[in-house]
Amino acid sequence: ISSHALDQERVYPTRFEAVIWTNLTRDHLDYHGDMESYYLAKRKLFTQYESELKLVNVDDPYGRRLAGELKGEVLTYGKEGDLRILDFKTSFRGSKIRIAFRGEVYEFETPLVGEFQAYNIASAVGYALWKGIEPEAIAEGLGSVRVPGRFEVVHRGDFAVVVDYAHTPDAIENVLKSARKLARGRVIALFGAGGNRDKEKRPLMGASAERHSDLIILTSDNPREEKPEEIIRDILRGIRERGKVLIEPDRKRAIGLALSLAREGDIVMILGKGHETYQEVNGVKYPFSDALVVKEILGGDDCIGKG
């Protein structure tokens, strides 16, 4: 449920079997104004709607606050909580997780890649176990899940190419930290920022990318009614080491540039649009898929993304 829908009561008076809190990071402040208002909007799902189960990630600071404010049946999860993540390992082949819940220990495998997936998997497992779903059925589901545009590996060869929807400072930080642990070479980050949206997050996105990548290619995302060059200048304000930055406002050419610079062992992270199949410029949505652009440029059997 989006924070917009909750704030505007667009889902009222829905009754839910279960509601899950994953985290709260900077986003949509062009609408909410500040993080407190953003939190209070999302909190409504847990305080103003009927639900049998409230499942809350207490590793998230706002989740810890929420858990202390709730009444009724609340299950907490994270490295501490009612459901505990005991171990999590991830690679390009997928991820393995060990979870403790109500005196039992469970192990699951999934094709999902990236350290941040630990919390998504744990929340889904927590709900399923609470619901009484057999662990074998949970394992089958996790073993077959695919999420287009979320750490989606679209090319494997001498170097890897990953498409991800990350478009906030925290999301960029999470996916690049995962990429850093998987890379045998450099991490190349390509991204822009959406036009006519929260401008204050742009330099923070740049700072996140600088911390966790070796080369940054700044380009357009969905510029909407703004000029891509102005958006890029906003992102640059958060980057101190300008020598690791290349600028190419045309997203297709930027992807081609990133791929041409990739060397053996590198990971190219194409961020911001993920599963989207369009680019919005001056009120017009043009067909555009990061995964298909990669496939078009590289071709061959190593391109595994379908966009």
Short mmCIF file of C-alpha atoms in Angstrom, two decimals:
data_model
loop_
_atom_site.label_atom_id
_atom_site.label_comp_id
_atom_site.label_asym_id
_atom_site.label_seq_id
_atom_site.Cartn_x
_atom_site.Cartn_y
_atom_site.Cartn_z
CA ILE A 1 0.00 0.00 0.00
CA SER A 2 1.55 3.32 -0.99
CA SER A 3 1.90 6.16 1.49
CA HIS A 4 -0.06 8.33 -0.93
CA ALA A 5 -2.99 5.91 -0.90
CA LEU A 6 -2.96 5.80 2.90
CA ASP A 7 -2.74 9.57 3.26
CA GLN A 8 -5.60 10.06 0.80
CA GLU A 9 -7.66 7.20 2.32
CA ARG A 10 -7.92 5.50 -1.06
CA VAL A 11 -7.89 2.04 0.52
CA TYR A 12 -10.34 2.84 3.33
CA PRO A 13 -12.13 0.78 4.79
CA THR A 14 -10.28 -2.35 3.61
CA ARG A 15 -9.79 -5.13 6.18
CA PHE A 16 -6.46 -6.94 6.01
CA GLU A 17 -5.45 -10.41 7.12
CA ALA A 18 -1.86 -9.24 7.65
CA VAL A 19 0.14 -6.05 7.26
CA ILE A 20 3.95 -5.98 7.07
CA TRP A 21 6.39 -3.16 7.81
CA THR A 22 9.69 -3.57 5.94
CA ASN A 23 11.42 -0.20 6.36
CA LEU A 24 11.12 3.55 5.88
CA THR A 25 13.73 5.49 3.93
CA ARG A 26 13.78 8.88 2.27
CA ASP A 27 11.27 9.02 -0.60
CA HIS A 28 8.15 10.95 -1.60
CA LEU A 29 9.12 13.98 0.47
CA ASP A 30 7.96 16.16 -2.40
CA TYR A 31 4.50 14.99 -1.25
CA HIS A 32 4.86 14.43 2.51
CA GLY A 33 7.23 17.28 3.29
CA ASP A 34 9.30 15.56 5.97
CA MET A 35 10.10 12.08 7.33
CA GLU A 36 7.76 12.40 10.32
CA SER A 37 4.77 13.05 8.05
CA TYR A 38 5.89 10.21 5.79
CA TYR A 39 6.09 7.86 8.79
CA LEU A 40 2.68 8.89 10.12
CA ALA A 41 1.12 8.26 6.70
CA LYS A 42 2.52 4.73 6.54
CA ARG A 43 1.68 4.11 10.20
CA LYS A 44 -2.01 4.46 9.36
CA LEU A 45 -1.98 1.00 7.80
CA PHE A 46 -1.19 -0.44 11.24
CA THR A 47 -3.33 1.82 13.42
CA GLN A 48 -6.41 2.75 11.37
CA TYR A 49 -7.12 -0.51 9.54
CA GLU A 50 -8.28 -3.84 10.87
CA SER A 51 -5.76 -6.69 10.54
CA GLU A 52 -5.18 -10.05 12.24
CA LEU A 53 -1.38 -9.85 12.11
CA LYS A 54 1.07 -6.96 12.23
CA LEU A 55 4.57 -8.05 11.21
CA VAL A 56 7.27 -5.45 11.83
CA ASN A 57 10.99 -5.27 11.00
CA VAL A 58 12.60 -4.04 14.21
CA ASP A 59 16.05 -3.69 12.61
CA ASP A 60 14.56 -0.61 10.94
CA PRO A 61 14.55 2.39 13.36
CA TYR A 62 11.03 3.41 12.35
CA GLY A 63 9.96 -0.22 12.66
CA ARG A 64 11.21 -0.33 16.26
CA ARG A 65 9.25 2.83 17.00
CA LEU A 66 6.14 1.41 15.35
CA ALA A 67 6.30 -1.89 17.25
CA GLY A 68 6.32 0.04 20.52
CA GLU A 69 3.23 1.99 19.50
CA LEU A 70 1.05 -0.92 18.38
CA LYS A 71 -1.58 -2.98 20.16
CA GLY A 72 -2.89 -6.43 19.33
CA GLU A 73 -0.94 -9.30 17.76
CA VAL A 74 2.45 -8.03 16.65
CA LEU A 75 5.26 -10.25 15.40
CA THR A 76 8.69 -8.70 15.09
CA TYR A 77 11.45 -9.86 12.78
CA GLY A 78 15.08 -9.07 11.98
CA LYS A 79 18.38 -10.02 13.58
CA GLU A 80 16.43 -9.80 16.82
CA GLY A 81 12.73 -10.38 17.30
CA ASP A 82 10.10 -13.11 17.31
CA LEU A 83 11.48 -14.29 13.96
CA ARG A 84 15.28 -14.05 13.84
CA ILE A 85 17.52 -14.04 10.80
CA LEU A 86 20.35 -16.34 11.91
CA ASP A 87 22.37 -16.34 8.70
CA PHE A 88 22.11 -15.05 5.16
CA LYS A 89 24.39 -15.71 2.19
CA THR A 90 23.98 -14.33 -1.31
CA SER A 91 25.73 -14.80 -4.66
CA PHE A 92 24.88 -14.56 -8.34
CA ARG A 93 23.39 -18.03 -8.04
CA GLY A 94 20.87 -16.85 -5.45
CA SER A 95 20.56 -16.64 -1.67
CA LYS A 96 20.32 -18.92 1.36
CA ILE A 97 18.70 -17.93 4.65
CA ARG A 98 18.42 -19.52 8.11
CA ILE A 99 15.54 -18.38 10.29
CA ALA A 100 14.52 -19.17 13.86
CA PHE A 101 10.83 -18.98 14.74
CA ARG A 102 8.92 -20.37 17.72
CA GLY A 103 11.60 -22.86 18.70
CA GLU A 104 12.28 -24.16 15.19
CA VAL A 105 15.05 -23.37 12.71
CA TYR A 106 14.27 -23.20 8.99
CA GLU A 107 16.53 -22.99 5.95
CA PHE A 108 15.43 -21.74 2.55
CA GLU A 109 17.01 -21.03 -0.84
CA THR A 110 15.86 -18.57 -3.49
CA PRO A 111 17.07 -17.16 -6.81
CA LEU A 112 16.78 -13.64 -5.34
CA VAL A 113 20.15 -11.87 -5.13
CA GLY A 114 21.37 -9.15 -2.76
CA GLU A 115 21.83 -8.73 0.98
CA PHE A 116 18.78 -6.47 1.26
CA GLN A 117 16.63 -9.42 0.18
CA ALA A 118 17.12 -10.98 3.62
CA TYR A 119 14.40 -8.78 5.09
CA ASN A 120 11.99 -9.27 2.19
CA ILE A 121 12.39 -13.04 2.45
CA ALA A 122 12.12 -13.04 6.25
CA SER A 123 8.89 -11.04 6.19
CA ALA A 124 7.31 -13.39 3.65
CA VAL A 125 8.43 -16.46 5.61
CA GLY A 126 7.16 -14.93 8.85
CA TYR A 127 3.70 -14.40 7.41
CA ALA A 128 3.61 -17.87 5.85
CA LEU A 129 4.65 -19.64 9.06
CA TRP A 130 2.13 -17.62 11.08
CA LYS A 131 -0.50 -18.63 8.53
CA GLY A 132 0.37 -22.30 9.02
CA ILE A 133 1.77 -22.89 5.56
CA GLU A 134 4.05 -25.93 5.51
CA PRO A 135 7.79 -25.19 5.25
CA GLU A 136 7.98 -27.40 2.13
CA ALA A 137 5.44 -25.17 0.38
CA ILE A 138 7.32 -22.04 1.49
CA ALA A 139 10.55 -23.53 0.10
CA GLU A 140 8.86 -24.27 -3.21
CA GLY A 141 7.57 -20.72 -3.48
CA LEU A 142 10.87 -19.09 -2.58
CA GLY A 143 12.68 -21.41 -4.97
CA SER A 144 10.68 -20.21 -7.95
CA VAL A 145 10.22 -16.49 -7.30
CA ARG A 146 11.52 -13.94 -9.82
CA VAL A 147 11.19 -10.16 -9.48
CA PRO A 148 11.94 -8.27 -12.70
CA GLY A 149 14.00 -5.13 -12.18
CA ARG A 150 15.06 -5.92 -8.59
CA PHE A 151 18.75 -6.86 -8.64
CA GLU A 152 17.98 -8.54 -11.94
CA VAL A 153 21.12 -10.00 -13.48
CA VAL A 154 20.67 -9.35 -17.20
CA HIS A 155 24.17 -10.30 -18.39
CA ARG A 156 26.80 -12.77 -17.18
CA GLY A 157 30.10 -13.04 -18.97
CA ASP A 158 33.50 -11.52 -18.31
CA PHE A 159 31.54 -8.89 -16.41
CA ALA A 160 28.04 -8.79 -14.95
CA VAL A 161 25.22 -6.32 -15.61
CA VAL A 162 22.47 -5.79 -13.05
CA VAL A 163 19.27 -3.76 -13.49
CA ASP A 164 17.64 -2.47 -10.32
CA TYR A 165 14.81 -0.08 -9.43
CA ALA A 166 16.88 1.67 -6.70
CA HIS A 167 16.03 5.38 -6.87
CA THR A 168 16.56 6.62 -3.31
CA PRO A 169 19.81 7.18 -1.37
CA ASP A 170 19.16 4.20 0.90
CA ALA A 171 18.20 1.86 -1.94
CA ILE A 172 21.27 2.85 -3.97
CA GLU A 173 23.44 2.26 -0.92
CA ASN A 174 21.95 -1.19 -0.32
CA VAL A 175 22.26 -2.49 -3.87
CA LEU A 176 25.78 -1.11 -4.35
CA LYS A 177 26.93 -2.65 -1.05
CA SER A 178 25.59 -5.99 -2.29
CA ALA A 179 27.34 -5.48 -5.63
CA ARG A 180 30.62 -4.66 -3.88
CA LYS A 181 30.57 -8.00 -2.08
CA LEU A 182 29.88 -9.86 -5.33
CA ALA A 183 32.33 -8.03 -7.59
CA ARG A 184 35.77 -9.42 -8.39
CA GLY A 185 36.63 -6.09 -10.03
CA ARG A 186 35.07 -2.63 -10.04
CA VAL A 187 31.52 -1.54 -9.33
CA ILE A 188 30.22 0.79 -12.05
CA ALA A 189 27.06 2.68 -11.07
CA LEU A 190 24.82 4.27 -13.70
CA PHE A 191 21.81 6.30 -12.62
CA GLY A 192 19.90 9.57 -12.73
CA ALA A 193 16.97 10.94 -10.75
CA GLY A 194 13.32 11.51 -11.55
CA GLY A 195 12.27 14.99 -12.57
CA ASN A 196 9.61 17.00 -10.71
CA ARG A 197 10.21 14.97 -7.55
CA ASP A 198 12.09 15.42 -4.26
CA LYS A 199 15.19 17.42 -5.23
CA GLU A 200 16.81 17.15 -1.82
CA LYS A 201 17.50 13.45 -2.25
CA ARG A 202 19.57 13.95 -5.41
CA PRO A 203 22.90 14.90 -3.78
CA LEU A 204 22.31 12.16 -1.21
CA MET A 205 22.00 9.67 -4.07
CA GLY A 206 25.29 10.92 -5.43
CA ALA A 207 26.97 10.55 -2.04
CA SER A 208 25.69 6.96 -1.68
CA ALA A 209 27.03 6.06 -5.12
CA GLU A 210 30.40 7.66 -4.40
CA ARG A 211 30.82 5.62 -1.21
CA HIS A 212 30.17 2.26 -2.82
CA SER A 213 31.27 2.43 -6.47
CA ASP A 214 34.49 2.93 -8.40
CA LEU A 215 33.00 4.68 -11.42
CA ILE A 216 29.79 6.68 -11.68
CA ILE A 217 27.96 7.45 -14.92
CA LEU A 218 25.26 10.08 -14.46
CA THR A 219 22.42 10.11 -16.96
CA SER A 220 18.69 10.73 -17.20
CA ASP A 221 15.99 8.70 -15.47
CA ASN A 222 12.47 10.01 -16.08
CA PRO A 223 13.27 13.73 -16.41
CA ARG A 224 9.62 14.61 -16.94
CA GLU A 225 9.43 18.41 -17.33
CA GLU A 226 12.95 19.08 -16.01
CA LYS A 227 16.15 19.25 -18.02
CA PRO A 228 18.35 16.19 -17.44
CA GLU A 229 21.44 18.38 -17.18
CA GLU A 230 19.93 20.29 -14.24
CA ILE A 231 19.03 17.06 -12.45
CA ILE A 232 22.57 15.78 -12.98
CA ARG A 233 23.99 18.99 -11.50
CA ASP A 234 21.88 18.40 -8.38
CA ILE A 235 23.27 14.86 -8.04
CA LEU A 236 26.83 16.14 -8.52
CA ARG A 237 26.49 18.34 -5.45
CA GLY A 238 26.77 15.22 -3.32
CA ILE A 239 29.91 13.88 -5.03
CA ARG A 240 33.30 15.13 -3.91
CA GLU A 241 35.55 13.02 -6.12
CA ARG A 242 34.50 14.29 -9.54
CA GLY A 243 37.28 12.32 -11.22
CA LYS A 244 35.27 9.12 -10.87
CA VAL A 245 32.22 10.63 -12.64
CA LEU A 246 31.27 10.56 -16.31
CA ILE A 247 28.20 12.38 -17.65
CA GLU A 248 26.01 11.26 -20.55
CA PRO A 249 22.42 12.59 -20.40
CA ASP A 250 21.17 10.20 -23.10
CA ARG A 251 20.37 7.02 -21.15
CA LYS A 252 20.87 4.59 -24.04
CA ARG A 253 24.27 6.07 -24.89
CA ALA A 254 25.14 6.08 -21.18
CA ILE A 255 24.41 2.35 -20.95
CA GLY A 256 26.54 1.76 -24.03
CA LEU A 257 29.35 3.78 -22.41
CA ALA A 258 29.16 1.78 -19.19
CA LEU A 259 29.27 -1.52 -21.06
CA SER A 260 32.20 -0.40 -23.18
CA LEU A 261 34.20 0.47 -20.06
CA ALA A 262 33.45 -2.74 -18.16
CA ARG A 263 36.34 -5.12 -17.64
CA GLU A 264 36.62 -8.71 -16.46
CA GLY A 265 35.22 -9.09 -12.94
CA ASP A 266 33.35 -5.76 -12.97
CA ILE A 267 29.68 -5.31 -12.14
CA VAL A 268 27.69 -2.67 -14.02
CA MET A 269 24.75 -1.50 -11.91
CA ILE A 270 22.04 0.20 -13.99
CA LEU A 271 19.82 1.86 -11.42
CA GLY A 272 16.58 3.78 -11.15
CA LYS A 273 14.15 2.30 -13.65
CA GLY A 274 14.27 -1.43 -13.02
CA HIS A 275 11.21 -3.10 -14.52
CA GLU A 276 9.91 0.08 -16.20
CA THR A 277 9.38 -0.14 -19.95
CA TYR A 278 9.26 3.58 -20.69
CA GLN A 279 11.08 6.87 -20.20
CA GLU A 280 8.99 9.96 -19.48
CA VAL A 281 10.21 13.17 -21.13
CA ASN A 282 8.16 16.38 -21.30
CA GLY A 283 4.90 14.58 -20.60
CA VAL A 284 5.47 11.83 -23.18
CA LYS A 285 6.29 8.21 -22.30
CA TYR A 286 8.70 6.67 -24.80
CA PRO A 287 9.36 2.90 -24.93
CA PHE A 288 12.54 2.16 -23.00
CA SER A 289 13.79 -0.90 -21.09
CA ASP A 290 17.21 -0.99 -19.47
CA ALA A 291 17.36 -4.78 -19.79
CA LEU A 292 16.43 -4.73 -23.48
CA VAL A 293 18.98 -1.99 -24.19
CA VAL A 294 21.69 -4.15 -22.60
CA LYS A 295 20.58 -7.14 -24.65
CA GLU A 296 20.52 -5.04 -27.83
CA ILE A 297 24.03 -3.70 -27.24
CA LEU A 298 25.70 -6.93 -26.07
CA GLY A 299 23.60 -9.64 -27.66
CA GLY A 300 24.76 -13.23 -27.29
CA ASP A 301 23.87 -16.04 -24.93
CA ASP A 302 25.24 -14.23 -21.90
CA CYS A 303 22.32 -11.76 -21.97
CA ILE A 304 19.70 -13.38 -19.78
CA GLY A 305 17.31 -10.52 -19.14
CA LYS A 306 14.11 -10.18 -21.15
CA GLY A 307 13.12 -6.72 -19.85
#
